[in-house]
Coordinates of C-alpha atoms and ligand atoms in Angstrom, one line a residue:
M1 CA 0.0 0.0 0.0
S2 CA 1.4 3.4 -0.9
E3 CA 1.9 6.0 1.8
Q4 CA -1.0 8.2 0.8
E5 CA -3.4 5.3 1.5
L6 CA -2.3 4.9 5.1
K7 CA -5.3 5.7 7.4
P8 CA -5.8 6.3 11.0
I9 CA -7.5 3.5 13.0
A10 CA -10.9 5.1 13.8
T11 CA -13.7 2.5 13.4
R12 CA -14.4 -1.2 13.6
E13 CA -13.8 -1.3 9.8
E14 CA -10.1 -0.4 10.3
I15 CA -9.9 -2.9 13.3
K16 CA -11.1 -5.6 10.9
I17 CA -8.5 -4.7 8.3
L18 CA -5.8 -4.8 11.0
V19 CA -6.8 -8.1 12.4
D20 CA -7.5 -9.8 9.0
S21 CA -4.3 -8.6 7.4
F22 CA -2.3 -9.7 10.5
Y23 CA -3.7 -13.2 10.6
D24 CA -3.3 -13.5 6.8
K25 CA 0.4 -13.2 7.5
V26 CA 0.3 -15.4 10.7
K27 CA -1.4 -18.3 8.8
L28 CA 1.4 -18.3 6.2
D29 CA 4.3 -17.9 8.6
S30 CA 6.5 -21.0 8.8
L31 CA 7.3 -20.5 12.5
I32 CA 4.0 -19.5 14.1
G33 CA 1.5 -20.4 11.4
P34 CA 1.6 -24.1 12.4
I35 CA 0.9 -23.3 16.1
F36 CA -2.5 -21.8 15.0
N37 CA -3.3 -24.2 12.2
D38 CA -1.9 -27.6 13.5
T39 CA -1.3 -27.3 17.3
A40 CA -4.4 -25.3 18.3
K41 CA -6.5 -26.1 15.2
V42 CA -8.0 -22.6 15.4
N43 CA -11.5 -22.2 14.1
W44 CA -10.9 -18.8 12.3
D45 CA -14.6 -18.0 11.9
E46 CA -14.8 -18.0 15.7
H47 CA -11.4 -16.6 16.5
L48 CA -11.4 -13.5 14.2
P49 CA -14.6 -11.9 15.6
R50 CA -13.2 -12.4 19.1
L51 CA -10.0 -10.6 18.0
Y52 CA -12.1 -7.8 16.4
N53 CA -13.7 -7.2 19.7
F54 CA -10.5 -7.5 21.7
W55 CA -8.7 -4.8 19.6
E56 CA -11.7 -2.6 19.2
D57 CA -12.2 -2.6 22.9
L58 CA -8.4 -1.8 23.5
L59 CA -8.1 0.9 20.9
L60 CA -11.5 2.4 20.7
G61 CA -12.8 1.8 24.2
T62 CA -16.0 0.0 23.0
N63 CA -16.1 -2.4 26.1
N64 CA -17.2 -5.3 23.9
Y65 CA -14.5 -7.8 24.8
N66 CA -15.2 -9.8 28.0
G67 CA -12.9 -12.8 27.5
R68 CA -9.7 -13.8 29.2
P69 CA -6.8 -13.4 26.8
F70 CA -4.1 -15.3 28.6
P71 CA -5.5 -18.9 29.3
P72 CA -5.5 -20.2 25.7
H73 CA -1.8 -19.5 25.5
I74 CA -0.7 -21.7 28.4
S75 CA -0.7 -25.1 26.7
L76 CA 0.8 -24.0 23.4
N77 CA 4.5 -24.5 24.5
L78 CA 5.3 -21.0 23.3
K79 CA 8.9 -19.8 23.2
M80 CA 10.4 -16.3 23.1
E81 CA 11.1 -16.6 19.4
H82 CA 7.3 -17.2 18.8
F83 CA 6.5 -13.9 20.6
E84 CA 9.2 -12.1 18.6
R85 CA 7.8 -13.3 15.3
W86 CA 4.2 -12.5 16.4
L87 CA 5.3 -8.9 17.3
Q88 CA 7.3 -8.5 14.1
L89 CA 4.3 -9.5 11.9
F90 CA 2.0 -7.3 14.0
F91 CA 4.2 -4.2 13.7
I92 CA 4.7 -4.8 9.9
T93 CA 0.9 -5.1 9.5
V94 CA 0.2 -1.9 11.4
D95 CA 2.8 0.1 9.5
E96 CA 1.7 -1.2 6.1
N97 CA -1.9 0.0 6.7
F98 CA -2.1 2.7 9.3
I99 CA -0.7 5.9 10.6
G100 CA -1.5 8.0 13.7
L101 CA -1.8 7.8 17.4
K102 CA -4.0 4.7 17.5
A103 CA -1.6 2.9 15.2
E104 CA 1.2 3.7 17.6
E105 CA -1.0 2.6 20.5
A106 CA -1.7 -0.7 18.8
K107 CA 2.0 -1.5 18.6
S108 CA 2.7 -0.4 22.2
R109 CA -0.3 -2.4 23.6
A110 CA 0.8 -5.5 21.6
L111 CA 4.3 -5.2 22.9
R112 CA 3.1 -4.8 26.5
I113 CA 0.7 -7.8 26.3
A114 CA 3.4 -10.0 24.6
K115 CA 5.8 -9.1 27.4
N116 CA 3.1 -9.9 30.1
F117 CA 2.3 -13.2 28.4
S118 CA 6.0 -14.2 28.2
V119 CA 6.6 -13.3 31.8
N120 CA 3.5 -15.2 32.9
L121 CA 4.8 -18.2 30.9
G122 CA 8.2 -18.0 32.6
L123 CA 10.0 -17.2 29.4
S124 CA 11.2 -13.7 30.3
K125 CA 11.7 -11.5 33.3
F126 CA 10.8 -8.2 31.5
Ligands
LIG201 C1 3.5 -16.5 19.7 C2 2.5 -15.7 20.0 C3 1.0 -16.2 20.1 C4 0.4 -17.3 19.6 C5 1.1 -18.5 18.9 C6 -1.0 -17.2 19.9 C7 -2.0 -18.2 19.7 C8 -3.3 -18.1 20.1 C9 -4.2 -19.2 20.0 C10 -3.9 -20.6 19.4 C11 -5.4 -18.8 20.6 C12 -6.7 -19.6 20.7 C13 -7.5 -19.4 19.5 C14 -8.7 -20.4 19.5 O1 -8.7 -21.4 20.1 O2 -9.7 -20.0 18.8 C15 -5.2 -17.4 21.0 C16 -6.2 -16.7 21.5 C17 -6.0 -15.3 21.8 N1 -4.8 -14.6 21.6 FE1 -3.1 -15.3 21.1 N2 -1.2 -16.0 20.5 C18 0.0 -15.3 20.6 C19 0.2 -14.1 21.1 C20 -0.8 -13.2 21.5 C21 -0.7 -11.8 21.8 C22 0.7 -11.1 22.0 C23 -1.9 -11.3 22.0 C24 -2.3 -9.9 22.4 C25 -1.6 -8.8 22.1 C26 -2.9 -12.4 21.8 C27 -4.2 -12.2 22.0 C28 -5.1 -13.3 22.0 C29 -6.5 -13.1 22.3 C30 -7.2 -11.9 22.7 C31 -7.1 -14.4 22.2 C32 -8.6 -14.8 22.5 C33 -8.8 -15.1 23.9 C34 -10.2 -15.4 24.2 O3 -11.0 -14.5 24.4 O4 -10.6 -16.6 24.1 N3 -2.2 -13.5 21.5 N4 -3.9 -17.1 20.7

């Protein structure tokens, strides 16, 4: 996408573009794609709407996510390199599609949550 087409994240439409483009990359990634497709056998028709709500709630304050993000990650045997790849793909997706404060916030929230998850899984002290 050329630079003129970069948009702010302002509505659920942009949240959907963010989440869909991110998981399009995740599914094809040789390191973390198989965790979703083979280990967890994710039902994408169920997972994606949950992720729309999660990110819409975080970035736009819609209060429409009431799940618990951490538990599904406990049994996946995740390693630090998985979180690093997840974050790399997420940052690329944000920067390819969006500009502005919410775009920066999306990246900083993702980084903070990834750090929390990795500390809770005993992978990192930070
Ligand atoms: C290596 C990194 C990660 C992997 C492999 C991974 C994988 C998964 C899997 C397999 C699920 C369960 C999906 C299902 O059964 O439908 C899930 C759920 C979820 N993940 Fe991740 N994840 C990772 C990192 C993250 C990060 C960093 C975040 C947040 C910034 C996140 C947010 C979520 C949320 C919100 C859910 C849904 C929880 C619920 O309400 O049930 N994940 N993830």
